Amino acid sequence: AWGYNYYGQLGNGDSGSSMIPVPVVMKEALTGKTVVAVSAGAAHVLALCADGTVAAWGNSGSGRLGNGSLSGIAPVQVKQDGVLAGKVVVAVAAGGEHSLALCADGTVAAWGRSSSGQLGNDTVSSSYEAAPVLVDRSGVLAGRKVIAINARTNHSLALCADGAVVAWGSNYHGQLGTGTTISSPVPVLVERSGVLAGKQVVAIGTGEGSCLARCADGTLVTWGTNFYGELGSGSTSDSYAPVLVDRSGVLAGKTVVGSVSGSYHNLAWCDDGRLAAWGYNSQGQLGDGGTLSRNAPVLVDRSGVLAGKTIESISGGDLHCLALCEDGTLAGWGANSWGQLGTGDNQFSRVPLPVDTSMLEAGERVVGVSTGQY
């Protein structure tokens, strides 16, 4: 891990920031474990282990580490003696001050702050849950199996096996996609009578006040706030229900195979290697060589470190991005004031740069990435 570390979110046992990758402490909760997925929130990180347990580190305020206490500069064990007893966690999602865990049986657990109902357990409170609670299944999730989860500061998103998308929490900007701005402390269905009618959603993403869905036919759909053009619809008007991302420009005729959300920007990559981005761009997080925000997709620069590379996955942070290629190459672009690009300095970049991976041992390669706020 690398970047800002005031809260210990690098998990290396101290609180000093780092401009290059440093190893997370593989002791205590991670002793003898094999990590299979990570998710970075605003100032905390979740790690999913192969045995279905979850570790967390970083800012422990509001109970977001889920261990019932307030320590966390090194990995701690998320409590699994309550609602997670006997369950195998298969996915994790770290939000702003809350966390989510998806279980193999399709249920979802949450912990941390629920000031906007983002825990989904029918509670809106100034207090918090320091240990996991179950997301409500008496409504739209009854009889449905959740297969993917995502979270941001004040709202959560889930994809079901039948293609339905549900959301809960704050809806001030219409980020729940219901056609209104009424917040909900329990899951509600994202509107499917418009551009999502007849579509099969296969992936989801969440920004600070918006959401993104990718469909099986390559269609990209967004909803929520659009101040910086993060909906990619060609305008800057908010939408309380899903709208189509513009496909008349750089994505015309292309087959989109991946998509991801940053805080106020989104990215999508195609099967021909084309990588596009749209939304807020003050720190060059769109990777197009400039700092002009865009309300429709533009191409990320592929002339440098990403030349000839096949994108495997991308993660969008607050004002920066990381891209992982199939050959293990790792690139970053955008804001870098705390070294979050991992390049060894703190200069922001408008185009992708190689992340310093000299800390890797012989035979090791990067297989997954996740970006937090800084």
CSV table of C-alpha atoms in Angstrom, one decimal:
chain,number,residue,atom,x,y,z
A,1,ALA,CA,0.0,0.0,0.0
A,2,TRP,CA,1.1,3.6,-0.6
A,3,GLY,CA,-0.1,7.2,-0.2
A,4,TYR,CA,-1.7,9.0,2.8
A,5,ASN,CA,-1.3,7.2,6.1
A,6,TYR,CA,-2.5,9.5,8.9
A,7,TYR,CA,-5.0,6.9,10.1
A,8,GLY,CA,-2.8,3.9,9.4
A,9,GLN,CA,-4.6,3.0,6.2
A,10,LEU,CA,-1.4,1.6,4.7
A,11,GLY,CA,-1.6,-1.2,7.3
A,12,ASN,CA,2.2,-1.2,7.8
A,13,GLY,CA,2.0,-0.6,11.6
A,14,ASP,CA,2.7,3.2,11.6
A,15,SER,CA,1.1,6.5,10.4
A,16,GLY,CA,3.8,7.8,8.1
A,17,SER,CA,2.7,8.4,4.5
A,18,SER,CA,4.7,6.7,1.7
A,19,MET,CA,5.3,7.7,-1.9
A,20,ILE,CA,6.2,4.1,-2.9
A,21,PRO,CA,4.5,0.8,-2.0
A,22,VAL,CA,5.2,-0.7,1.4
A,23,PRO,CA,4.2,-4.1,2.7
A,24,VAL,CA,1.0,-4.4,4.8
A,25,VAL,CA,1.8,-6.2,8.1
A,26,MET,CA,0.9,-9.9,7.6
A,27,LYS,CA,0.5,-10.6,11.3
A,28,GLU,CA,-2.4,-10.7,13.8
A,29,ALA,CA,-5.6,-10.9,11.7
A,30,LEU,CA,-3.6,-11.8,8.5
A,31,THR,CA,-1.3,-14.4,10.1
A,32,GLY,CA,-1.2,-17.4,7.8
A,33,LYS,CA,-3.9,-16.0,5.6
A,34,THR,CA,-4.1,-15.7,1.8
A,35,VAL,CA,-5.7,-12.4,0.7
A,36,VAL,CA,-7.9,-12.7,-2.4
A,37,ALA,CA,-9.4,-9.2,-2.6
A,38,VAL,CA,-9.0,-5.7,-1.1
A,39,SER,CA,-11.3,-2.7,-1.0
A,40,ALA,CA,-10.1,0.8,0.1
A,41,GLY,CA,-12.5,3.3,1.5
A,42,ALA,CA,-12.0,7.0,2.4
A,43,ALA,CA,-9.5,6.2,5.2
A,44,HIS,CA,-9.8,2.4,5.9
A,45,VAL,CA,-9.2,-0.8,4.0
A,46,LEU,CA,-10.9,-4.2,4.0
A,47,ALA,CA,-9.1,-7.4,3.0
A,48,LEU,CA,-11.0,-10.6,2.1
A,49,CYS,CA,-9.1,-13.9,2.9
A,50,ALA,CA,-9.4,-17.2,1.1
A,51,ASP,CA,-11.1,-18.8,4.2
A,52,GLY,CA,-13.9,-16.3,4.0
A,53,THR,CA,-12.7,-14.1,6.9
A,54,VAL,CA,-12.2,-10.3,6.7
A,55,ALA,CA,-9.5,-8.1,8.1
A,56,ALA,CA,-9.5,-4.3,8.3
A,57,TRP,CA,-7.2,-1.4,9.1
A,58,GLY,CA,-7.0,2.4,9.0
A,59,ASN,CA,-9.4,4.9,10.5
A,60,SER,CA,-11.4,3.1,13.2
A,61,GLY,CA,-13.8,5.9,13.9
A,62,SER,CA,-17.5,5.2,13.5
A,63,GLY,CA,-16.9,1.4,13.9
A,64,ARG,CA,-15.9,1.1,10.2
A,65,LEU,CA,-13.3,-1.7,11.0
A,66,GLY,CA,-16.1,-3.9,12.4
A,67,ASN,CA,-14.0,-5.3,15.2
A,68,GLY,CA,-15.9,-3.8,18.1
A,69,SER,CA,-13.0,-1.6,19.1
A,70,LEU,CA,-11.0,1.4,18.0
A,71,SER,CA,-7.6,0.1,17.0
A,72,GLY,CA,-6.3,-0.3,13.4
A,73,ILE,CA,-2.9,0.8,12.2
A,74,ALA,CA,-2.3,-2.8,11.5
A,75,PRO,CA,-4.9,-5.4,10.3
A,76,VAL,CA,-7.6,-6.4,12.8
A,77,GLN,CA,-10.2,-9.2,12.5
A,78,VAL,CA,-13.8,-8.1,11.6
A,79,LYS,CA,-16.1,-9.8,14.1
A,80,GLN,CA,-17.7,-13.0,12.7
A,81,ASP,CA,-19.3,-14.3,15.9
A,82,GLY,CA,-22.6,-12.4,15.3
A,83,VAL,CA,-24.6,-12.1,12.1
A,84,LEU,CA,-21.6,-13.5,10.1
A,85,ALA,CA,-21.3,-16.6,12.3
A,86,GLY,CA,-21.1,-19.7,10.0
A,87,LYS,CA,-21.0,-17.5,6.9
A,88,VAL,CA,-18.4,-17.3,4.2
A,89,VAL,CA,-17.7,-13.8,2.9
A,90,VAL,CA,-17.0,-13.7,-0.8
A,91,ALA,CA,-16.7,-9.9,-1.4
A,92,VAL,CA,-16.1,-6.7,0.5
A,93,ALA,CA,-16.7,-3.0,-0.1
A,94,ALA,CA,-15.4,-0.1,1.9
A,95,GLY,CA,-17.3,3.1,1.9
A,96,GLY,CA,-16.7,6.4,3.6
A,97,GLU,CA,-17.5,5.5,7.2
A,98,HIS,CA,-19.1,2.2,6.6
A,99,SER,CA,-18.3,-1.2,5.2
A,100,LEU,CA,-20.1,-4.1,3.4
A,101,ALA,CA,-19.6,-7.8,3.2
A,102,LEU,CA,-21.3,-10.1,0.7
A,103,CYS,CA,-21.8,-13.7,1.9
A,104,ALA,CA,-21.8,-16.9,-0.3
A,105,ASP,CA,-25.5,-17.3,0.5
A,106,GLY,CA,-26.3,-13.9,-1.1
A,107,THR,CA,-26.9,-12.0,2.1
A,108,VAL,CA,-25.1,-8.8,2.9
A,109,ALA,CA,-23.8,-7.5,6.2
A,110,ALA,CA,-22.8,-3.9,7.0
A,111,TRP,CA,-21.1,-2.0,9.8
A,112,GLY,CA,-20.0,1.5,10.6
A,113,ARG,CA,-22.0,4.8,10.5
A,114,SER,CA,-25.6,4.9,9.4
A,115,SER,CA,-26.3,8.6,9.4
A,116,SER,CA,-28.0,8.4,6.0
A,117,GLY,CA,-29.2,4.8,6.2
A,118,GLN,CA,-26.2,3.5,4.4
A,119,LEU,CA,-26.1,0.3,6.4
A,120,GLY,CA,-29.4,-0.8,5.0
A,121,ASN,CA,-30.8,-2.2,8.2
A,122,ASP,CA,-33.7,0.2,8.5
A,123,THR,CA,-31.8,2.5,10.8
A,124,VAL,CA,-30.8,6.2,10.5
A,125,SER,CA,-28.8,7.3,13.5
A,126,SER,CA,-25.9,9.6,14.5
A,127,SER,CA,-24.4,6.6,16.3
A,128,TYR,CA,-22.8,3.6,14.6
A,129,GLU,CA,-22.6,-0.2,14.5
A,130,ALA,CA,-19.1,-1.4,15.6
A,131,ALA,CA,-19.9,-5.0,14.5
A,132,PRO,CA,-21.7,-6.3,11.4
A,133,VAL,CA,-25.5,-6.2,11.1
A,134,LEU,CA,-27.6,-7.7,8.3
A,135,VAL,CA,-28.9,-5.6,5.5
A,136,ASP,CA,-32.7,-5.7,5.4
A,137,ARG,CA,-34.1,-8.5,3.2
A,138,SER,CA,-37.8,-8.1,4.0
A,139,GLY,CA,-38.5,-5.8,1.0
A,140,VAL,CA,-37.0,-5.8,-2.5
A,141,LEU,CA,-34.2,-8.3,-1.6
A,142,ALA,CA,-36.7,-10.9,-0.5
A,143,GLY,CA,-36.0,-14.0,-2.5
A,144,ARG,CA,-33.1,-12.4,-4.3
A,145,LYS,CA,-29.5,-13.3,-4.2
A,146,VAL,CA,-26.9,-10.5,-4.2
A,147,ILE,CA,-23.8,-11.2,-6.3
A,148,ALA,CA,-22.0,-7.9,-6.2
A,149,ILE,CA,-21.7,-4.9,-3.8
A,150,ASN,CA,-20.3,-1.4,-3.8
A,151,ALA,CA,-20.2,1.5,-1.4
A,152,ARG,CA,-19.3,5.2,-1.2
A,153,THR,CA,-19.6,7.8,1.5
A,154,ASN,CA,-23.3,7.8,2.3
A,155,HIS,CA,-24.9,5.2,0.0
A,156,SER,CA,-24.5,1.5,-0.9
A,157,LEU,CA,-25.3,-0.4,-4.1
A,158,ALA,CA,-25.9,-4.1,-4.8
A,159,LEU,CA,-26.4,-6.2,-8.0
A,160,CYS,CA,-28.7,-9.3,-7.8
A,161,ALA,CA,-28.4,-12.6,-9.7
A,162,ASP,CA,-31.6,-11.7,-11.6
A,163,GLY,CA,-30.0,-8.5,-12.9
A,164,ALA,CA,-31.9,-6.2,-10.6
A,165,VAL,CA,-29.9,-3.3,-9.0
A,166,VAL,CA,-30.8,-2.1,-5.5
A,167,ALA,CA,-29.5,0.8,-3.5
A,168,TRP,CA,-29.9,2.3,-0.1
A,169,GLY,CA,-28.7,5.3,2.0
A,170,SER,CA,-28.5,9.0,1.0
A,171,ASN,CA,-30.4,10.1,-2.1
A,172,TYR,CA,-29.8,13.8,-2.1
A,173,HIS,CA,-28.6,13.8,-5.7
A,174,GLY,CA,-30.8,10.9,-6.9
A,175,GLN,CA,-28.0,8.4,-6.5
A,176,LEU,CA,-30.4,5.6,-5.5
A,177,GLY,CA,-31.8,5.8,-9.0
A,178,THR,CA,-35.5,5.6,-8.0
A,179,GLY,CA,-36.6,8.7,-9.9
A,180,THR,CA,-36.9,10.7,-6.6
A,181,THR,CA,-34.5,12.3,-4.1
A,182,ILE,CA,-36.0,10.4,-1.1
A,183,SER,CA,-33.4,8.6,0.9
A,184,SER,CA,-33.9,5.1,2.1
A,185,PRO,CA,-32.5,3.1,5.1
A,186,VAL,CA,-33.5,-0.1,3.4
A,187,PRO,CA,-32.8,-1.4,-0.1
A,188,VAL,CA,-34.9,0.0,-3.0
A,189,LEU,CA,-35.0,-0.9,-6.6
A,190,VAL,CA,-33.1,1.2,-9.2
A,191,GLU,CA,-35.6,2.3,-11.9
A,192,ARG,CA,-35.7,-0.2,-14.8
A,193,SER,CA,-38.6,1.2,-16.9
A,194,GLY,CA,-36.4,3.5,-18.9
A,195,VAL,CA,-33.0,2.9,-20.4
A,196,LEU,CA,-32.4,-0.2,-18.3
A,197,ALA,CA,-35.6,-1.9,-19.6
A,198,GLY,CA,-34.7,-5.3,-21.0
A,199,LYS,CA,-31.1,-4.9,-20.1
A,200,GLN,CA,-29.0,-7.4,-18.0
A,201,VAL,CA,-26.7,-5.5,-15.6
A,202,VAL,CA,-23.4,-7.3,-15.1
A,203,ALA,CA,-21.3,-4.7,-13.1
A,204,ILE,CA,-21.9,-1.7,-10.8
A,205,GLY,CA,-19.9,1.2,-9.5
A,206,THR,CA,-20.5,4.1,-7.1
A,207,GLY,CA,-19.2,7.6,-7.0
A,208,GLU,CA,-19.8,10.2,-4.3
A,209,GLY,CA,-23.2,11.2,-5.6
A,210,SER,CA,-23.7,9.0,-8.6
A,211,CYS,CA,-23.8,5.4,-9.7
A,212,LEU,CA,-22.7,3.4,-12.8
A,213,ALA,CA,-24.0,0.2,-14.3
A,214,ARG,CA,-22.6,-1.8,-17.1
A,215,CYS,CA,-24.9,-4.1,-19.1
A,216,ALA,CA,-24.2,-7.4,-20.9
A,217,ASP,CA,-24.6,-5.7,-24.3
A,218,GLY,CA,-21.9,-3.2,-23.4
A,219,THR,CA,-24.3,-0.3,-22.6
A,220,LEU,CA,-23.2,2.0,-19.8
A,221,VAL,CA,-25.8,3.6,-17.6
A,222,THR,CA,-25.4,6.2,-14.9
A,223,TRP,CA,-27.6,8.2,-12.5
A,224,GLY,CA,-27.3,10.8,-9.7
A,225,THR,CA,-25.3,14.0,-9.5
A,226,ASN,CA,-23.8,15.4,-12.7
A,227,PHE,CA,-22.1,18.7,-11.7
A,228,TYR,CA,-18.8,17.7,-13.4
A,229,GLY,CA,-20.3,15.6,-16.2
A,230,GLU,CA,-19.7,12.4,-14.3
A,231,LEU,CA,-22.9,10.8,-15.8
A,232,GLY,CA,-21.2,11.0,-19.2
A,233,SER,CA,-24.5,11.8,-20.9
A,234,GLY,CA,-23.3,14.9,-22.7
A,235,SER,CA,-24.8,17.3,-20.2
A,236,THR,CA,-24.3,18.5,-16.7
A,237,SER,CA,-27.8,18.0,-15.5
A,238,ASP,CA,-28.5,15.6,-12.6
A,239,SER,CA,-30.6,12.6,-13.2
A,240,TYR,CA,-32.7,10.8,-10.6
A,241,ALA,CA,-33.2,7.8,-12.9
A,242,PRO,CA,-30.7,6.0,-15.1
A,243,VAL,CA,-29.5,7.7,-18.3
A,244,LEU,CA,-27.2,6.4,-21.1
A,245,VAL,CA,-23.6,7.2,-21.3
A,246,ASP,CA,-22.8,8.9,-24.6
A,247,ARG,CA,-21.6,6.4,-27.2
A,248,SER,CA,-21.5,8.8,-30.2
A,249,GLY,CA,-17.8,9.7,-29.7
A,250,VAL,CA,-14.8,7.6,-28.6
A,251,LEU,CA,-17.0,4.7,-27.6
A,252,ALA,CA,-18.9,4.5,-30.9
A,253,GLY,CA,-18.9,0.9,-32.2
A,254,LYS,CA,-16.8,-0.3,-29.3
A,255,THR,CA,-17.4,-3.3,-27.0
A,256,VAL,CA,-17.1,-2.2,-23.4
A,257,VAL,CA,-15.7,-5.0,-21.2
A,258,GLY,CA,-15.0,-3.1,-18.0
A,259,SER,CA,-16.1,-0.1,-16.0
A,260,VAL,CA,-15.3,1.6,-12.7
A,261,SER,CA,-16.3,4.7,-10.7
A,262,GLY,CA,-14.1,7.3,-9.0
A,263,SER,CA,-15.5,9.9,-6.7
A,264,TYR,CA,-16.6,12.3,-9.4
A,265,HIS,CA,-15.4,10.5,-12.6
A,266,ASN,CA,-15.9,7.2,-14.3
A,267,LEU,CA,-13.8,5.0,-16.6
A,268,ALA,CA,-14.6,2.2,-19.1
A,269,TRP,CA,-12.3,0.0,-21.2
A,270,CYS,CA,-13.0,-1.8,-24.4
A,271,ASP,CA,-12.0,-5.2,-25.9
A,272,ASP,CA,-9.7,-3.4,-28.4
A,273,GLY,CA,-7.7,-1.8,-25.5
A,274,ARG,CA,-9.3,1.6,-25.8
A,275,LEU,CA,-9.7,3.2,-22.4
A,276,ALA,CA,-12.1,6.1,-21.8
A,277,ALA,CA,-12.9,8.4,-18.9
A,278,TRP,CA,-15.3,11.3,-18.2
A,279,GLY,CA,-16.3,13.6,-15.3
A,280,TYR,CA,-14.1,15.7,-13.0
A,281,ASN,CA,-10.5,16.3,-14.1
A,282,SER,CA,-8.9,19.0,-11.9
A,283,GLN,CA,-5.9,16.8,-11.2
A,284,GLY,CA,-5.7,15.0,-14.5
A,285,GLN,CA,-7.6,12.0,-13.2
A,286,LEU,CA,-9.1,11.4,-16.7
A,287,GLY,CA,-5.6,10.7,-18.0
A,288,ASP,CA,-6.2,12.5,-21.3
A,289,GLY,CA,-3.3,14.9,-20.8
A,290,GLY,CA,-5.4,17.9,-19.7
A,291,THR,CA,-7.3,19.1,-16.7
A,292,LEU,CA,-10.6,20.0,-18.4
A,293,SER,CA,-13.7,18.2,-17.0
A,294,ARG,CA,-15.7,16.2,-19.6
A,295,ASN,CA,-19.4,15.4,-19.8
A,296,ALA,CA,-18.8,12.7,-22.4
A,297,PRO,CA,-16.1,10.0,-22.7
A,298,VAL,CA,-12.6,11.0,-23.8
A,299,LEU,CA,-9.6,8.7,-24.4
A,300,VAL,CA,-7.0,8.0,-21.7
A,301,ASP,CA,-3.5,8.5,-23.0
A,302,ARG,CA,-2.0,5.1,-24.0
A,303,SER,CA,1.2,6.4,-25.6
A,304,GLY,CA,3.4,5.8,-22.5
A,305,VAL,CA,3.4,3.1,-19.8
A,306,LEU,CA,0.1,1.6,-21.1
A,307,ALA,CA,1.2,1.3,-24.7
A,308,GLY,CA,0.5,-2.1,-26.1
A,309,LYS,CA,-0.9,-3.3,-22.7
A,310,THR,CA,-4.1,-5.1,-22.1
A,311,ILE,CA,-6.1,-3.7,-19.2
A,312,GLU,CA,-7.1,-6.2,-16.6
A,313,SER,CA,-8.7,-3.9,-14.0
A,314,ILE,CA,-8.9,-0.3,-12.9
A,315,SER,CA,-9.7,1.5,-9.7
A,316,GLY,CA,-10.8,5.1,-9.3
A,317,GLY,CA,-10.0,7.1,-6.2
A,318,ASP,CA,-11.1,10.5,-5.2
A,319,LEU,CA,-8.9,12.4,-7.7
A,320,HIS,CA,-6.6,9.6,-9.0
A,321,CYS,CA,-6.7,6.2,-10.8
A,322,LEU,CA,-4.8,3.0,-10.9
A,323,ALA,CA,-4.7,0.6,-13.8
A,324,LEU,CA,-3.5,-3.0,-13.6
A,325,CYS,CA,-2.4,-4.7,-16.9
A,326,GLU,CA,-2.5,-8.4,-17.6
A,327,ASP,CA,1.3,-8.6,-17.5
A,328,GLY,CA,1.3,-7.2,-14.0
A,329,THR,CA,2.3,-3.6,-15.0
A,330,LEU,CA,0.7,-1.1,-12.7
A,331,ALA,CA,0.1,2.6,-13.7
A,332,GLY,CA,-1.4,5.6,-11.9
A,333,TRP,CA,-2.5,9.1,-12.9
A,334,GLY,CA,-4.2,12.1,-11.3
A,335,ALA,CA,-3.6,13.6,-7.9
A,336,ASN,CA,-0.5,12.7,-6.0
A,337,SER,CA,0.0,15.1,-3.1
A,338,TRP,CA,0.4,12.2,-0.7
A,339,GLY,CA,2.2,9.9,-3.0
A,340,GLN,CA,-0.9,8.0,-3.9
A,341,LEU,CA,0.4,7.3,-7.5
A,342,GLY,CA,3.3,5.3,-6.0
A,343,THR,CA,5.8,6.9,-8.3
A,344,GLY,CA,8.3,8.0,-5.6
A,345,ASP,CA,7.3,11.7,-5.7
A,346,ASN,CA,4.2,13.9,-5.0
A,347,GLN,CA,3.8,15.4,-8.4
A,348,PHE,CA,0.4,15.0,-10.0
A,349,SER,CA,0.2,13.5,-13.5
A,350,ARG,CA,-2.3,14.1,-16.4
A,351,VAL,CA,-1.2,10.9,-18.1
A,352,PRO,CA,-0.5,7.3,-16.7
A,353,LEU,CA,2.9,6.8,-15.1
A,354,PRO,CA,4.4,3.5,-13.9
A,355,VAL,CA,4.0,2.7,-10.2
A,356,ASP,CA,7.2,1.7,-8.4
A,357,THR,CA,7.0,-2.0,-7.7
A,358,SER,CA,10.6,-2.5,-6.6
A,359,MET,CA,9.4,-3.8,-3.2
A,360,LEU,CA,8.0,-6.9,-4.9
A,361,GLU,CA,10.1,-10.1,-4.3
A,362,ALA,CA,11.3,-12.3,-7.1
A,363,GLY,CA,8.3,-14.1,-8.7
A,364,GLU,CA,5.7,-11.7,-7.3
A,365,ARG,CA,3.4,-9.6,-9.4
A,366,VAL,CA,0.4,-7.4,-8.7
A,367,VAL,CA,-2.9,-9.2,-9.2
A,368,GLY,CA,-5.4,-6.7,-7.9
A,369,VAL,CA,-5.8,-3.0,-7.0
A,370,SER,CA,-8.0,-0.7,-5.0
A,371,THR,CA,-7.9,3.0,-4.4
A,372,GLY,CA,-9.0,5.0,-1.4
A,373,GLN,CA,-9.4,8.7,-1.1
A,374,TYR,CA,-5.7,9.7,-0.9
